[in-house]
mmCIF file of C-alpha atoms in Angstrom:
data_model
loop_
_atom_site.group_PDB
_atom_site.id
_atom_site.type_symbol
_atom_site.label_atom_id
_atom_site.label_comp_id
_atom_site.label_asym_id
_atom_site.label_seq_id
_atom_site.Cartn_x
_atom_site.Cartn_y
_atom_site.Cartn_z
ATOM 1 C CA MET A 1 278.833 22.770 134.456
ATOM 2 C CA SER A 2 279.428 20.845 131.230
ATOM 3 C CA GLU A 3 279.510 22.482 127.819
ATOM 4 C CA ARG A 4 276.197 20.858 126.949
ATOM 5 C CA GLY A 5 274.642 22.244 130.129
ATOM 6 C CA LYS A 6 275.929 25.723 129.344
ATOM 7 C CA ALA A 7 274.472 25.494 125.831
ATOM 8 C CA TRP A 8 271.047 24.514 127.202
ATOM 9 C CA LEU A 9 271.276 27.346 129.722
ATOM 10 C CA PHE A 10 271.833 29.858 126.945
ATOM 11 C CA ILE A 11 268.927 28.643 124.801
ATOM 12 C CA ALA A 12 266.518 28.104 127.722
ATOM 13 C CA PRO A 13 265.048 31.665 127.553
ATOM 14 C CA ALA A 14 264.416 31.304 123.808
ATOM 15 C CA LEU A 15 262.799 27.896 124.308
ATOM 16 C CA ALA A 16 260.613 29.281 127.078
ATOM 17 C CA MET A 17 259.438 32.102 124.787
ATOM 18 C CA VAL A 18 258.662 29.623 121.992
ATOM 19 C CA VAL A 19 256.620 27.453 124.350
ATOM 20 C CA LEU A 20 254.821 30.441 125.866
ATOM 21 C CA PHE A 21 254.049 32.418 122.724
ATOM 22 C CA TYR A 22 253.807 29.667 120.084
ATOM 23 C CA PHE A 23 252.972 26.228 121.442
ATOM 24 C CA THR A 24 250.633 27.426 124.201
ATOM 25 C CA PRO A 25 248.301 29.237 121.729
ATOM 26 C CA LEU A 26 248.394 26.166 119.462
ATOM 27 C CA VAL A 27 247.316 23.942 122.346
ATOM 28 C CA ARG A 28 244.558 26.448 123.171
ATOM 29 C CA VAL A 29 243.313 26.406 119.578
ATOM 30 C CA LEU A 30 243.337 22.589 119.583
ATOM 31 C CA TRP A 31 241.354 22.499 122.828
ATOM 32 C CA VAL A 32 238.717 24.936 121.566
ATOM 33 C CA SER A 33 238.318 22.849 118.405
ATOM 34 C CA VAL A 34 237.244 19.817 120.460
ATOM 35 C CA SER A 35 235.368 21.612 123.245
ATOM 36 C CA GLU A 36 233.134 24.147 121.445
ATOM 37 C CA PRO A 37 230.164 23.927 121.455
ATOM 38 C CA ALA A 38 230.453 20.529 123.182
ATOM 39 C CA LEU A 39 233.311 18.200 124.035
ATOM 40 C CA GLY A 40 233.965 15.764 121.208
ATOM 41 C CA PHE A 41 235.001 15.521 117.575
ATOM 42 C CA ASP A 42 231.775 16.762 116.005
ATOM 43 C CA ASN A 43 233.586 19.769 114.520
ATOM 44 C CA TYR A 44 236.087 17.510 112.743
ATOM 45 C CA ALA A 45 233.245 15.373 111.411
ATOM 46 C CA MET A 46 232.115 18.445 109.470
ATOM 47 C CA LEU A 47 235.138 17.975 107.215
ATOM 48 C CA PHE A 48 233.245 15.010 105.746
ATOM 49 C CA THR A 49 229.623 16.085 106.196
ATOM 50 C CA SER A 50 229.446 19.852 105.595
ATOM 51 C CA ALA A 51 229.021 20.828 101.936
ATOM 52 C CA PRO A 52 230.118 24.495 102.439
ATOM 53 C CA ILE A 53 233.317 23.431 104.205
ATOM 54 C CA GLN A 54 234.091 20.831 101.554
ATOM 55 C CA ARG A 55 233.494 23.425 98.830
ATOM 56 C CA VAL A 56 235.886 25.868 100.515
ATOM 57 C CA LEU A 57 238.515 23.153 100.941
ATOM 58 C CA MET A 58 238.212 22.101 97.289
ATOM 59 C CA THR A 59 238.465 25.724 96.146
ATOM 60 C CA THR A 60 241.545 26.202 98.316
ATOM 61 C CA ALA A 61 243.194 23.024 97.047
ATOM 62 C CA ARG A 62 242.430 23.855 93.413
ATOM 63 C CA ILE A 63 243.782 27.414 93.625
ATOM 64 C CA CYS A 64 246.869 26.264 95.531
ATOM 65 C CA VAL A 65 247.643 23.585 92.945
ATOM 66 C CA PHE A 66 247.301 26.003 90.012
ATOM 67 C CA THR A 67 249.267 28.694 91.852
ATOM 68 C CA THR A 68 252.064 26.257 92.667
ATOM 69 C CA ALA A 69 252.265 24.854 89.144
ATOM 70 C CA ILE A 70 252.363 28.255 87.432
ATOM 71 C CA THR A 71 254.792 29.638 90.002
ATOM 72 C CA LEU A 72 257.174 26.703 89.564
ATOM 73 C CA VAL A 73 257.286 27.072 85.792
ATOM 74 C CA LEU A 74 257.972 30.804 85.946
ATOM 75 C CA ALA A 75 260.327 30.513 88.928
ATOM 76 C CA TYR A 76 262.385 27.794 87.239
ATOM 77 C CA LEU A 77 262.859 29.916 84.125
ATOM 78 C CA VAL A 78 263.895 32.969 86.143
ATOM 79 C CA ALA A 79 266.189 30.962 88.445
ATOM 80 C CA TYR A 80 267.854 29.275 85.459
ATOM 81 C CA VAL A 81 268.555 32.589 83.735
ATOM 82 C CA LEU A 82 269.667 34.093 87.057
ATOM 83 C CA THR A 83 272.117 31.241 87.655
ATOM 84 C CA HIS A 84 273.758 31.640 84.255
ATOM 85 C CA ALA A 85 273.732 35.445 84.076
ATOM 86 C CA SER A 86 276.802 37.633 84.495
ATOM 87 C CA PRO A 87 277.522 39.043 87.977
ATOM 88 C CA ALA A 88 276.113 42.427 86.949
ATOM 89 C CA GLY A 89 273.040 40.774 85.462
ATOM 90 C CA GLN A 90 272.552 38.703 88.598
ATOM 91 C CA ARG A 91 272.574 41.829 90.758
ATOM 92 C CA LEU A 92 269.960 43.529 88.608
ATOM 93 C CA MET A 93 267.775 40.439 88.439
ATOM 94 C CA MET A 94 268.051 39.885 92.191
ATOM 95 C CA ILE A 95 266.796 43.409 92.806
ATOM 96 C CA GLY A 96 263.809 42.635 90.595
ATOM 97 C CA VAL A 97 263.169 39.390 92.509
ATOM 98 C CA LEU A 98 263.477 40.941 95.967
ATOM 99 C CA LEU A 99 261.697 44.218 95.279
ATOM 100 C CA PRO A 100 258.166 42.722 95.523
ATOM 101 C CA LEU A 101 259.044 41.296 98.934
ATOM 102 C CA TRP A 102 259.664 44.810 100.221
ATOM 103 C CA MET A 103 256.215 45.989 99.153
ATOM 104 C CA SER A 104 253.047 45.542 101.195
ATOM 105 C CA VAL A 105 250.878 42.646 100.067
ATOM 106 C CA LEU A 106 247.886 44.968 100.422
ATOM 107 C CA VAL A 107 249.414 47.470 97.969
ATOM 108 C CA ARG A 108 250.117 44.704 95.466
ATOM 109 C CA ALA A 109 246.602 43.319 95.759
ATOM 110 C CA PHE A 110 245.008 46.710 95.041
ATOM 111 C CA ALA A 111 247.448 47.207 92.165
ATOM 112 C CA TRP A 112 246.057 44.026 90.608
ATOM 113 C CA VAL A 113 242.543 45.358 91.148
ATOM 114 C CA THR A 114 243.513 48.378 89.055
ATOM 115 C CA LEU A 115 244.939 46.143 86.345
ATOM 116 C CA LEU A 116 242.326 43.381 86.213
ATOM 117 C CA ARG A 117 238.968 45.086 86.738
ATOM 118 C CA ARG A 118 236.575 45.433 83.798
ATOM 119 C CA GLU A 119 237.700 49.041 83.228
ATOM 120 C CA GLY A 120 241.322 48.184 84.098
ATOM 121 C CA LEU A 121 244.470 48.501 82.058
ATOM 122 C CA VAL A 122 244.514 44.869 80.900
ATOM 123 C CA ASN A 123 240.993 44.943 79.459
ATOM 124 C CA LYS A 124 241.542 48.385 77.928
ATOM 125 C CA ALA A 125 244.715 47.169 76.205
ATOM 126 C CA LEU A 126 243.018 44.038 74.849
ATOM 127 C CA LEU A 127 240.019 46.047 73.624
ATOM 128 C CA SER A 128 242.227 48.642 71.934
ATOM 129 C CA LEU A 129 244.155 45.878 70.150
ATOM 130 C CA GLY A 130 240.920 44.307 68.970
ATOM 131 C CA LEU A 131 241.680 40.985 70.649
ATOM 132 C CA ILE A 132 238.385 40.948 72.573
ATOM 133 C CA ASP A 133 234.920 42.423 71.952
ATOM 134 C CA GLU A 134 233.952 42.929 75.594
ATOM 135 C CA PRO A 135 235.884 43.119 78.876
ATOM 136 C CA LEU A 136 237.043 39.835 80.347
ATOM 137 C CA GLY A 137 235.986 38.788 83.816
ATOM 138 C CA LEU A 138 239.371 38.753 85.518
ATOM 139 C CA MET A 139 238.160 39.827 88.951
ATOM 140 C CA TRP A 140 236.042 38.253 91.704
ATOM 141 C CA ASN A 141 236.909 34.741 90.526
ATOM 142 C CA GLU A 142 239.645 32.114 90.736
ATOM 143 C CA VAL A 143 241.507 33.616 87.783
ATOM 144 C CA GLY A 144 242.141 36.902 89.542
ATOM 145 C CA VAL A 145 243.020 35.204 92.825
ATOM 146 C CA THR A 146 245.504 32.897 91.077
ATOM 147 C CA ILE A 147 247.163 35.788 89.222
ATOM 148 C CA GLY A 148 247.602 37.774 92.424
ATOM 149 C CA MET A 149 248.902 34.789 94.359
ATOM 150 C CA VAL A 150 251.395 33.794 91.640
ATOM 151 C CA HIS A 151 252.758 37.342 91.681
ATOM 152 C CA TYR A 152 253.272 37.134 95.437
ATOM 153 C CA MET A 153 254.724 33.608 95.433
ATOM 154 C CA LEU A 154 257.268 34.077 92.642
ATOM 155 C CA PRO A 155 260.128 35.314 94.870
ATOM 156 C CA LEU A 156 259.424 32.477 97.305
ATOM 157 C CA GLY A 157 259.709 30.029 94.411
ATOM 158 C CA ILE A 158 262.739 31.625 92.763
ATOM 159 C CA LEU A 159 265.066 31.912 95.761
ATOM 160 C CA PRO A 160 265.109 28.203 96.816
ATOM 161 C CA LEU A 161 265.470 27.145 93.178
ATOM 162 C CA TRP A 162 268.327 29.579 92.647
ATOM 163 C CA ALA A 163 270.055 28.268 95.782
ATOM 164 C CA ALA A 164 269.757 24.698 94.471
ATOM 165 C CA MET A 165 270.930 25.587 90.957
ATOM 166 C CA ARG A 166 273.848 27.609 92.269
ATOM 167 C CA ALA A 167 275.149 24.522 94.082
ATOM 168 C CA ILE A 168 275.331 22.460 90.843
ATOM 169 C CA ASP A 169 278.933 21.870 89.776
ATOM 170 C CA ASN A 170 279.434 23.417 86.335
ATOM 171 C CA ARG A 171 282.133 20.838 85.610
ATOM 172 C CA LEU A 172 279.403 18.205 85.345
ATOM 173 C CA LEU A 173 277.717 20.215 82.612
ATOM 174 C CA ALA A 174 281.033 20.713 80.831
ATOM 175 C CA ALA A 175 281.754 16.978 81.062
ATOM 176 C CA SER A 176 278.368 16.190 79.553
ATOM 177 C CA ARG A 177 278.967 18.510 76.637
ATOM 178 C CA GLY A 178 282.503 17.133 76.272
ATOM 179 C CA LEU A 179 281.078 13.635 75.882
ATOM 180 C CA GLY A 180 278.975 14.783 72.949
ATOM 181 C CA ALA A 181 275.677 15.704 74.576
ATOM 182 C CA GLY A 182 273.871 18.715 73.197
ATOM 183 C CA SER A 183 272.550 21.596 75.257
ATOM 184 C CA LEU A 184 269.048 20.131 75.527
ATOM 185 C CA GLN A 185 270.320 16.670 76.432
ATOM 186 C CA THR A 186 272.675 18.141 79.042
ATOM 187 C CA PHE A 187 269.794 20.055 80.573
ATOM 188 C CA LEU A 188 267.379 17.107 80.622
ATOM 189 C CA ARG A 189 269.824 14.431 81.808
ATOM 190 C CA VAL A 190 272.180 16.414 84.059
ATOM 191 C CA PHE A 191 270.953 19.843 85.117
ATOM 192 C CA LEU A 192 267.258 19.046 85.625
ATOM 193 C CA PRO A 193 267.815 15.937 87.811
ATOM 194 C CA LEU A 194 270.347 17.798 89.953
ATOM 195 C CA SER A 195 267.951 20.720 90.414
ATOM 196 C CA LEU A 196 264.978 18.446 91.176
ATOM 197 C CA PRO A 197 265.364 18.623 95.002
ATOM 198 C CA GLY A 198 265.194 22.414 94.796
ATOM 199 C CA LEU A 199 262.167 22.171 92.515
ATOM 200 C CA ILE A 200 260.359 19.864 94.949
ATOM 201 C CA GLY A 201 261.284 22.025 97.929
ATOM 202 C CA SER A 202 260.199 25.190 96.196
ATOM 203 C CA GLY A 203 256.894 23.618 95.199
ATOM 204 C CA VAL A 204 256.116 22.465 98.730
ATOM 205 C CA LEU A 205 256.985 25.862 100.213
ATOM 206 C CA VAL A 206 254.843 27.733 97.686
ATOM 207 C CA PHE A 207 251.947 25.347 98.288
ATOM 208 C CA ILE A 208 252.248 25.778 102.075
ATOM 209 C CA PHE A 209 252.278 29.568 101.828
ATOM 210 C CA SER A 210 249.320 29.438 99.454
ATOM 211 C CA LEU A 211 247.228 27.356 101.857
ATOM 212 C CA GLY A 212 247.039 30.092 104.475
ATOM 213 C CA PHE A 213 246.859 33.097 102.164
ATOM 214 C CA PHE A 214 244.244 35.639 103.204
ATOM 215 C CA ILE A 215 244.584 39.219 101.920
ATOM 216 C CA THR A 216 244.976 38.616 98.182
ATOM 217 C CA PRO A 217 242.097 36.070 97.900
ATOM 218 C CA ALA A 218 239.880 38.315 100.033
ATOM 219 C CA ILE A 219 240.467 41.347 97.790
ATOM 220 C CA LEU A 220 240.679 39.724 94.356
ATOM 221 C CA GLY A 221 238.056 37.105 95.169
ATOM 222 C CA GLY A 222 235.564 39.723 96.335
ATOM 223 C CA GLY A 223 233.745 37.259 98.586
ATOM 224 C CA LYS A 224 232.820 35.061 95.609
ATOM 225 C CA THR A 225 235.969 32.941 95.712
ATOM 226 C CA VAL A 226 236.501 31.983 99.347
ATOM 227 C CA MET A 227 239.618 30.169 100.539
ATOM 228 C CA VAL A 228 240.056 28.495 103.893
ATOM 229 C CA ALA A 229 241.810 31.399 105.655
ATOM 230 C CA GLU A 230 239.016 33.811 104.723
ATOM 231 C CA TYR A 231 236.412 31.228 105.754
ATOM 232 C CA ILE A 232 238.107 30.853 109.152
ATOM 233 C CA ASN A 233 238.030 34.620 109.611
ATOM 234 C CA HIS A 234 234.318 34.717 108.726
ATOM 235 C CA THR A 235 233.508 31.766 110.981
ATOM 236 C CA VAL A 236 235.310 33.200 114.020
ATOM 237 C CA HIS A 237 234.607 36.929 113.749
ATOM 238 C CA GLU A 238 231.181 37.074 112.083
ATOM 239 C CA SER A 239 229.273 33.868 112.763
ATOM 240 C CA LEU A 240 231.139 33.311 116.073
ATOM 241 C CA ARG A 241 231.461 29.565 115.494
ATOM 242 C CA TRP A 242 234.754 29.249 117.338
ATOM 243 C CA GLY A 243 234.739 25.465 117.329
ATOM 244 C CA VAL A 244 234.462 25.239 113.534
ATOM 245 C CA GLY A 245 237.008 28.009 112.970
ATOM 246 C CA THR A 246 239.614 26.494 115.279
ATOM 247 C CA MET A 247 238.960 23.050 113.791
ATOM 248 C CA LEU A 248 239.808 24.380 110.329
ATOM 249 C CA ALA A 249 242.848 26.225 111.702
ATOM 250 C CA THR A 250 244.069 23.056 113.432
ATOM 251 C CA THR A 251 243.539 21.030 110.272
ATOM 252 C CA LEU A 252 245.471 23.601 108.266
ATOM 253 C CA ILE A 253 248.361 23.559 110.750
ATOM 254 C CA ALA A 254 248.433 19.750 110.729
ATOM 255 C CA VAL A 255 248.591 19.668 106.923
ATOM 256 C CA ILE A 256 251.438 22.203 106.925
ATOM 257 C CA PHE A 257 253.430 20.256 109.522
ATOM 258 C CA LEU A 258 252.944 17.024 107.590
ATOM 259 C CA MET A 259 254.103 18.670 104.356
ATOM 260 C CA LEU A 260 257.159 20.141 106.079
ATOM 261 C CA PHE A 261 257.971 16.734 107.546
ATOM 262 C CA GLY A 262 257.637 15.142 104.115
ATOM 263 C CA LEU A 263 259.816 17.855 102.614
ATOM 264 C CA SER A 264 262.509 17.262 105.247
ATOM 265 C CA ARG A 265 262.573 13.569 104.246
ATOM 266 C CA ILE A 266 263.191 14.465 100.602
ATOM 267 C CA VAL A 267 265.333 17.591 100.765
ATOM 268 C CA ASP A 268 267.933 18.830 103.234
ATOM 269 C CA LEU A 269 266.207 22.024 104.379
ATOM 270 C CA ARG A 270 269.557 23.681 105.083
ATOM 271 C CA THR A 271 270.884 23.221 101.552
ATOM 272 C CA LEU A 272 267.492 24.236 100.180
ATOM 273 C CA PHE A 273 268.116 27.748 101.455
ATOM 274 C CA GLY A 274 271.701 27.944 100.310
ATOM 275 C CA ALA A 275 273.694 26.388 103.186
ATOM 276 C CA LYS A 276 276.856 24.540 102.226
#
């Protein structure tokens, strides 16, 4: 048997498991989306004719865009400082970046409930400082959902950016400064363009993760701010409209695959995550 044949023999069990446990359910979901309640594309037509579905999709898109934009700004600042910190500082900062990933998303969501509710710590602090006259509405709306999602997405935005910044040759920055460029000019004309692939990759990944987010919007939105994942759950488990729910799930998967394909055309996905 050739070396290629041996390689395929070794990976065949893994491929079979992927087909059985991943692609087969996807095909089943796709079939239900075009066969319930009747065979056809009536469910997909609701993307253009159903006002509630369009409202949910617009809410999802709006929250995802704001979450991605805020996350990228904060993640870029943290990744930049992390890249230029001392080894000891990098270790401490990395612990702070990774620590939220080790905590349950449910715990973090309820922590934000404690902070953002009308009697929460944030409103109490603002009232005590005299900055506001009455508690702010930070819960059960898009503001609270965005805050909770940004908190969750920050590590996912920081790590790809840090990997991209770490790969930048410091000699290029030194050469720029040696040719008379100031710190700001070196950043804008050398460092920022070289880190742009990481910025784009990080933004796409954060946006993709935001699209299918469920727990944080469900808790901080309180049923008043509904994103597509929560709407799918309601459609399938409560109203039992399997065709509509699977149609939305299929649409979401298609959008994610298209974004990943577009990302792969712009950025080498291996270098995005730190590969040399």
